[in-house]
Amino acid sequence: MSSLVLENVSKVFGGLHAVKRVTFEVPKGTIFGLIGPNGAGKTTLFNLITGVYAPDGGRIVFDGREITGLSPPQIAARGIARTFQNIRLFRSMTVEENVMVAGHHLHQASLLDAVLRTPAQALDEARLVKRARELLEIMGLEAHARDVAGSLPYGVQRRLEAARALMLRPKILLLDEPAAGLNSREAKGLEALIRFLRDELELSIVLVEHNMAVVMSVCEVVHVVDHGETIAHGSPEQVRRDPAVLAAYLGTAREESA
């Protein structure tokens, strides 16, 4: 069974088709690339999958259950987590606090326990701290645990956002432009991290990324959209040679002259 399925999904904004009848499957345990030129509809697809937008047509199925039209918290509870193209951290909070804030699902104590600071509340806090520190270690952020998030270098903030998403214990992780702003060494580290998350945490990964070196290195399946529509789907090597993809990225005239 596929982990995530989109069937003829569409979204219209003011008469403009941002996404038009897009269909693809993300098998469990796959590193899946979703690529296309600027304005192709990639982030809109992420927003549809995570419930930020409701589709105007089609359906979205995750682990055999339809999630079309569910709210973002409901979809997150089903096991879908994401990062954002523009980093969204609590900049005045510490790294550890940024990760812990996503751990509301670990709470078992009541509101009264929290007010009275009962042993149940203390157990909740200990559970949150333990999970947060595990994730900081996984993401190579343990040395930054007490640092203020807004003071961190850009690449470290990217890893922190991914750690916070992992606090939700997802089954599938959607990464929106994780290599943006990274140098070549950091991008190689990102590739290793993505493989680790798939292999060791048994996550499916969907990657929206403009860095084609990262996409072609780490993704096993690539789906290409342009102007909201699918133009190619296949292995990185197949997509790399696809004339429609070359035209979308380079322009038809440049492709013909080449």
mmCIF file of C-alpha atoms in Angstrom:
data_model
loop_
_atom_site.group_PDB
_atom_site.id
_atom_site.type_symbol
_atom_site.label_atom_id
_atom_site.label_comp_id
_atom_site.label_asym_id
_atom_site.label_seq_id
_atom_site.Cartn_x
_atom_site.Cartn_y
_atom_site.Cartn_z
ATOM 1 C CA MET A 1 0.000 0.000 0.000
ATOM 2 C CA SER A 2 1.260 3.455 -0.853
ATOM 3 C CA SER A 3 1.922 5.841 1.998
ATOM 4 C CA LEU A 4 0.572 8.931 0.228
ATOM 5 C CA VAL A 5 -1.653 9.130 -2.852
ATOM 6 C CA LEU A 6 -2.875 12.190 -4.732
ATOM 7 C CA GLU A 7 -5.610 11.568 -7.295
ATOM 8 C CA ASN A 8 -6.419 14.344 -9.782
ATOM 9 C CA VAL A 9 -5.870 17.043 -7.152
ATOM 10 C CA SER A 10 -6.667 20.610 -8.230
ATOM 11 C CA LYS A 11 -6.621 24.052 -6.618
ATOM 12 C CA VAL A 12 -7.912 27.281 -8.144
ATOM 13 C CA PHE A 13 -7.151 30.795 -6.913
ATOM 14 C CA GLY A 14 -9.262 33.517 -8.530
ATOM 15 C CA GLY A 15 -9.777 31.521 -11.709
ATOM 16 C CA LEU A 16 -6.110 30.539 -11.985
ATOM 17 C CA HIS A 17 -5.259 26.834 -11.713
ATOM 18 C CA ALA A 18 -2.363 26.752 -9.240
ATOM 19 C CA VAL A 19 -2.606 22.930 -9.285
ATOM 20 C CA LYS A 20 -4.413 21.073 -12.055
ATOM 21 C CA ARG A 21 -5.315 17.379 -11.799
ATOM 22 C CA VAL A 22 -2.018 16.277 -10.259
ATOM 23 C CA THR A 23 -1.718 12.557 -9.549
ATOM 24 C CA PHE A 24 1.176 10.709 -7.915
ATOM 25 C CA GLU A 25 1.997 8.111 -5.270
ATOM 26 C CA VAL A 26 4.694 8.182 -2.618
ATOM 27 C CA PRO A 27 5.418 4.565 -1.626
ATOM 28 C CA LYS A 28 6.345 3.886 1.988
ATOM 29 C CA GLY A 29 10.036 4.312 2.699
ATOM 30 C CA THR A 30 10.692 6.335 -0.460
ATOM 31 C CA ILE A 31 12.701 9.543 -0.836
ATOM 32 C CA PHE A 32 10.451 11.336 -3.303
ATOM 33 C CA GLY A 33 11.374 14.551 -5.103
ATOM 34 C CA LEU A 34 8.767 17.125 -6.122
ATOM 35 C CA ILE A 35 10.406 19.661 -8.417
ATOM 36 C CA GLY A 36 9.601 22.357 -10.950
ATOM 37 C CA PRO A 37 10.404 25.966 -11.841
ATOM 38 C CA ASN A 38 9.384 28.856 -9.594
ATOM 39 C CA GLY A 39 5.606 29.173 -9.463
ATOM 40 C CA ALA A 40 5.059 25.587 -10.616
ATOM 41 C CA GLY A 41 2.739 24.747 -7.711
ATOM 42 C CA LYS A 42 5.049 22.728 -5.473
ATOM 43 C CA THR A 43 4.415 24.560 -2.196
ATOM 44 C CA THR A 44 0.696 24.706 -3.015
ATOM 45 C CA LEU A 45 0.769 20.910 -3.224
ATOM 46 C CA PHE A 46 2.421 20.768 0.197
ATOM 47 C CA ASN A 47 -0.287 23.065 1.550
ATOM 48 C CA LEU A 48 -2.983 20.816 0.080
ATOM 49 C CA ILE A 49 -1.440 17.673 1.543
ATOM 50 C CA THR A 50 -1.118 19.238 5.014
ATOM 51 C CA GLY A 51 -4.582 20.814 5.086
ATOM 52 C CA VAL A 52 -3.579 24.465 4.805
ATOM 53 C CA TYR A 53 -5.744 24.540 1.659
ATOM 54 C CA ALA A 54 -8.698 22.322 0.772
ATOM 55 C CA PRO A 55 -8.559 20.923 -2.782
ATOM 56 C CA ASP A 56 -11.111 22.147 -5.315
ATOM 57 C CA GLY A 57 -11.032 18.743 -6.942
ATOM 58 C CA GLY A 58 -9.587 15.265 -6.476
ATOM 59 C CA ARG A 59 -8.704 13.390 -3.307
ATOM 60 C CA ILE A 60 -5.716 12.781 -1.027
ATOM 61 C CA VAL A 61 -5.236 9.449 0.719
ATOM 62 C CA PHE A 62 -2.685 8.639 3.414
ATOM 63 C CA ASP A 63 -2.120 5.109 4.685
ATOM 64 C CA GLY A 64 -5.335 3.955 3.056
ATOM 65 C CA ARG A 65 -7.529 6.655 4.659
ATOM 66 C CA GLU A 66 -8.787 9.754 2.881
ATOM 67 C CA ILE A 67 -7.533 12.992 4.422
ATOM 68 C CA THR A 68 -9.015 15.397 1.860
ATOM 69 C CA GLY A 69 -10.372 18.462 3.643
ATOM 70 C CA LEU A 70 -9.087 17.588 7.122
ATOM 71 C CA SER A 71 -7.574 20.374 9.226
ATOM 72 C CA PRO A 72 -3.792 20.716 9.649
ATOM 73 C CA PRO A 73 -3.888 19.379 13.262
ATOM 74 C CA GLN A 74 -5.944 16.365 12.151
ATOM 75 C CA ILE A 75 -3.535 15.619 9.323
ATOM 76 C CA ALA A 76 -0.508 16.046 11.604
ATOM 77 C CA ALA A 77 -2.107 13.593 14.030
ATOM 78 C CA ARG A 78 -2.370 11.059 11.179
ATOM 79 C CA GLY A 79 1.426 11.186 10.793
ATOM 80 C CA ILE A 80 2.263 13.933 8.271
ATOM 81 C CA ALA A 81 4.752 16.645 9.300
ATOM 82 C CA ARG A 82 6.424 19.396 7.293
ATOM 83 C CA THR A 83 8.968 22.172 7.237
ATOM 84 C CA PHE A 84 8.490 25.497 5.447
ATOM 85 C CA GLN A 85 10.252 27.316 2.629
ATOM 86 C CA ASN A 86 10.586 30.327 4.928
ATOM 87 C CA ILE A 87 11.898 29.152 8.303
ATOM 88 C CA ARG A 88 9.276 29.441 11.040
ATOM 89 C CA LEU A 89 10.942 29.246 14.427
ATOM 90 C CA PHE A 90 10.271 30.899 17.767
ATOM 91 C CA ARG A 91 13.360 33.041 17.446
ATOM 92 C CA SER A 92 13.508 34.211 21.087
ATOM 93 C CA MET A 93 13.175 30.676 22.481
ATOM 94 C CA THR A 94 16.025 28.220 22.913
ATOM 95 C CA VAL A 95 16.686 25.382 20.508
ATOM 96 C CA GLU A 96 15.420 22.834 23.032
ATOM 97 C CA GLU A 97 12.268 24.862 23.710
ATOM 98 C CA ASN A 98 11.540 25.118 19.965
ATOM 99 C CA VAL A 99 11.552 21.336 19.712
ATOM 100 C CA MET A 100 9.582 20.780 22.903
ATOM 101 C CA VAL A 101 6.776 23.102 21.819
ATOM 102 C CA ALA A 102 5.781 20.561 19.151
ATOM 103 C CA GLY A 103 5.392 17.799 21.735
ATOM 104 C CA HIS A 104 1.844 18.523 22.839
ATOM 105 C CA HIS A 105 0.797 15.026 21.747
ATOM 106 C CA LEU A 106 3.029 13.588 24.496
ATOM 107 C CA HIS A 107 1.057 15.323 27.253
ATOM 108 C CA GLN A 108 -0.957 12.976 29.443
ATOM 109 C CA ALA A 109 -1.475 15.177 32.493
ATOM 110 C CA SER A 110 -4.603 17.321 32.860
ATOM 111 C CA LEU A 111 -4.835 21.103 33.013
ATOM 112 C CA LEU A 112 -5.316 20.821 36.773
ATOM 113 C CA ASP A 113 -2.082 18.804 36.994
ATOM 114 C CA ALA A 114 -0.315 21.614 35.176
ATOM 115 C CA VAL A 115 -1.730 24.276 37.500
ATOM 116 C CA LEU A 116 -0.885 22.333 40.673
ATOM 117 C CA ARG A 117 2.469 21.070 39.329
ATOM 118 C CA THR A 118 1.634 17.476 40.258
ATOM 119 C CA PRO A 119 3.918 14.455 39.706
ATOM 120 C CA ALA A 120 1.926 13.707 36.536
ATOM 121 C CA GLN A 121 2.896 17.118 35.173
ATOM 122 C CA ALA A 122 6.533 16.551 36.127
ATOM 123 C CA LEU A 123 6.448 13.224 34.269
ATOM 124 C CA ASP A 124 5.067 14.973 31.196
ATOM 125 C CA GLU A 125 7.880 17.504 31.250
ATOM 126 C CA ALA A 126 10.499 14.794 31.689
ATOM 127 C CA ARG A 127 9.053 12.910 28.728
ATOM 128 C CA LEU A 128 9.155 16.032 26.574
ATOM 129 C CA VAL A 129 12.740 16.847 27.524
ATOM 130 C CA LYS A 130 13.889 13.284 26.846
ATOM 131 C CA ARG A 131 12.319 13.165 23.382
ATOM 132 C CA ALA A 132 13.581 16.651 22.491
ATOM 133 C CA ARG A 133 17.136 15.793 23.483
ATOM 134 C CA GLU A 134 17.012 12.558 21.492
ATOM 135 C CA LEU A 135 16.039 14.524 18.397
ATOM 136 C CA LEU A 136 18.655 17.204 18.984
ATOM 137 C CA GLU A 137 21.275 14.458 19.101
ATOM 138 C CA ILE A 138 19.930 12.872 15.906
ATOM 139 C CA MET A 139 20.037 16.229 14.127
ATOM 140 C CA GLY A 140 23.473 17.149 15.469
ATOM 141 C CA LEU A 141 22.079 20.034 17.514
ATOM 142 C CA GLU A 142 22.806 18.909 21.076
ATOM 143 C CA ALA A 143 25.581 21.487 21.458
ATOM 144 C CA HIS A 144 23.055 24.225 20.612
ATOM 145 C CA ALA A 145 20.323 23.094 23.023
ATOM 146 C CA ARG A 146 20.540 26.225 25.206
ATOM 147 C CA ASP A 147 21.228 28.656 22.353
ATOM 148 C CA VAL A 148 18.558 31.136 21.297
ATOM 149 C CA ALA A 149 17.127 29.947 17.975
ATOM 150 C CA GLY A 150 17.342 33.358 16.306
ATOM 151 C CA SER A 151 21.093 33.522 16.908
ATOM 152 C CA LEU A 152 21.876 30.351 14.973
ATOM 153 C CA PRO A 153 23.398 30.206 11.474
ATOM 154 C CA TYR A 154 20.886 29.658 8.692
ATOM 155 C CA GLY A 155 21.816 26.025 8.040
ATOM 156 C CA VAL A 156 21.489 25.154 11.731
ATOM 157 C CA GLN A 157 18.054 26.786 11.826
ATOM 158 C CA ARG A 158 17.032 24.533 8.944
ATOM 159 C CA ARG A 159 18.018 21.457 10.949
ATOM 160 C CA LEU A 160 16.179 22.798 13.981
ATOM 161 C CA GLU A 161 12.969 23.168 12.006
ATOM 162 C CA ALA A 162 13.279 19.546 10.860
ATOM 163 C CA ALA A 163 13.890 18.414 14.461
ATOM 164 C CA ARG A 164 10.726 20.189 15.568
ATOM 165 C CA ALA A 165 8.738 18.453 12.820
ATOM 166 C CA LEU A 166 10.111 15.093 13.977
ATOM 167 C CA MET A 167 8.755 15.774 17.469
ATOM 168 C CA LEU A 168 5.343 14.920 16.014
ATOM 169 C CA ARG A 169 6.570 11.343 15.397
ATOM 170 C CA PRO A 170 5.505 11.468 11.730
ATOM 171 C CA LYS A 171 5.318 8.626 9.257
ATOM 172 C CA ILE A 172 6.078 10.957 6.367
ATOM 173 C CA LEU A 173 8.112 14.180 6.398
ATOM 174 C CA LEU A 174 7.616 16.937 3.820
ATOM 175 C CA LEU A 175 10.728 19.105 3.420
ATOM 176 C CA ASP A 176 10.224 22.439 1.632
ATOM 177 C CA GLU A 177 13.512 23.772 0.207
ATOM 178 C CA PRO A 178 15.760 22.332 2.959
ATOM 179 C CA ALA A 179 18.938 23.094 0.978
ATOM 180 C CA ALA A 180 18.089 26.778 0.454
ATOM 181 C CA GLY A 181 20.984 28.916 1.653
ATOM 182 C CA LEU A 182 23.302 25.965 2.283
ATOM 183 C CA ASN A 183 26.828 25.759 0.909
ATOM 184 C CA SER A 184 28.026 22.628 -0.885
ATOM 185 C CA ARG A 185 29.416 21.017 2.283
ATOM 186 C CA GLU A 186 26.180 21.648 4.170
ATOM 187 C CA ALA A 187 24.165 20.313 1.230
ATOM 188 C CA LYS A 188 26.133 17.058 1.337
ATOM 189 C CA GLY A 189 25.395 16.840 5.050
ATOM 190 C CA LEU A 190 21.710 17.345 4.271
ATOM 191 C CA GLU A 191 21.770 14.449 1.818
ATOM 192 C CA ALA A 192 23.252 12.167 4.483
ATOM 193 C CA LEU A 193 20.670 13.348 7.009
ATOM 194 C CA ILE A 194 17.756 12.655 4.647
ATOM 195 C CA ARG A 195 19.024 9.129 4.029
ATOM 196 C CA PHE A 196 19.444 8.621 7.779
ATOM 197 C CA LEU A 197 15.868 9.730 8.478
ATOM 198 C CA ARG A 198 14.563 7.278 5.899
ATOM 199 C CA ASP A 199 16.805 4.356 6.853
ATOM 200 C CA GLU A 200 16.987 4.680 10.644
ATOM 201 C CA LEU A 201 13.692 6.380 11.521
ATOM 202 C CA GLU A 202 11.819 4.551 8.726
ATOM 203 C CA LEU A 203 10.277 7.733 7.365
ATOM 204 C CA SER A 204 8.990 8.451 3.908
ATOM 205 C CA ILE A 205 10.414 11.761 2.660
ATOM 206 C CA VAL A 206 8.906 14.178 0.144
ATOM 207 C CA LEU A 207 11.417 16.805 -0.908
ATOM 208 C CA VAL A 208 10.651 20.097 -2.661
ATOM 209 C CA GLU A 209 14.014 21.438 -3.720
ATOM 210 C CA HIS A 210 15.611 23.701 -6.326
ATOM 211 C CA ASN A 211 19.118 22.331 -5.734
ATOM 212 C CA MET A 212 19.198 19.736 -8.497
ATOM 213 C CA ALA A 213 22.454 18.213 -7.252
ATOM 214 C CA VAL A 214 20.679 17.300 -3.999
ATOM 215 C CA VAL A 215 17.570 16.031 -5.791
ATOM 216 C CA MET A 216 19.458 13.860 -8.256
ATOM 217 C CA SER A 217 21.721 12.466 -5.537
ATOM 218 C CA VAL A 218 19.195 11.579 -2.851
ATOM 219 C CA CYS A 219 15.782 11.051 -4.485
ATOM 220 C CA GLU A 220 14.661 7.683 -5.812
ATOM 221 C CA VAL A 221 11.552 8.961 -7.606
ATOM 222 C CA VAL A 222 11.045 12.470 -8.996
ATOM 223 C CA HIS A 223 7.762 14.128 -9.963
ATOM 224 C CA VAL A 224 7.941 17.333 -12.022
ATOM 225 C CA VAL A 225 5.253 20.003 -12.206
ATOM 226 C CA ASP A 226 5.079 23.182 -14.280
ATOM 227 C CA HIS A 227 2.266 25.748 -14.192
ATOM 228 C CA GLY A 228 0.417 23.448 -11.798
ATOM 229 C CA GLU A 229 0.445 20.396 -14.065
ATOM 230 C CA THR A 230 2.495 17.205 -14.133
ATOM 231 C CA ILE A 231 5.051 17.153 -16.943
ATOM 232 C CA ALA A 232 7.247 14.192 -15.938
ATOM 233 C CA HIS A 233 7.574 11.366 -13.423
ATOM 234 C CA GLY A 234 10.236 8.731 -12.998
ATOM 235 C CA SER A 235 13.744 8.027 -11.780
ATOM 236 C CA PRO A 236 16.202 10.931 -11.499
ATOM 237 C CA GLU A 237 17.971 9.744 -14.655
ATOM 238 C CA GLN A 238 14.712 9.546 -16.625
ATOM 239 C CA VAL A 239 13.630 12.996 -15.474
ATOM 240 C CA ARG A 240 17.047 14.505 -16.181
ATOM 241 C CA ARG A 241 16.727 13.550 -19.865
ATOM 242 C CA ASP A 242 13.033 14.343 -20.307
ATOM 243 C CA PRO A 243 12.542 16.993 -23.064
ATOM 244 C CA ALA A 244 9.570 18.567 -21.258
ATOM 245 C CA VAL A 245 11.672 19.037 -18.120
ATOM 246 C CA LEU A 246 14.550 20.555 -20.082
ATOM 247 C CA ALA A 247 12.136 22.947 -21.768
ATOM 248 C CA ALA A 248 10.544 23.952 -18.437
ATOM 249 C CA TYR A 249 13.890 24.683 -16.792
ATOM 250 C CA LEU A 250 15.990 25.922 -19.706
ATOM 251 C CA GLY A 251 13.451 27.206 -22.208
ATOM 252 C CA THR A 252 12.543 25.531 -25.463
ATOM 253 C CA ALA A 253 14.807 27.733 -27.538
ATOM 254 C CA ARG A 254 17.859 26.961 -25.424
ATOM 255 C CA GLU A 255 17.042 23.268 -25.459
ATOM 256 C CA GLU A 256 16.809 23.223 -29.290
ATOM 257 C CA SER A 257 20.070 25.140 -29.679
ATOM 258 C CA ALA A 258 21.769 22.685 -27.332
#
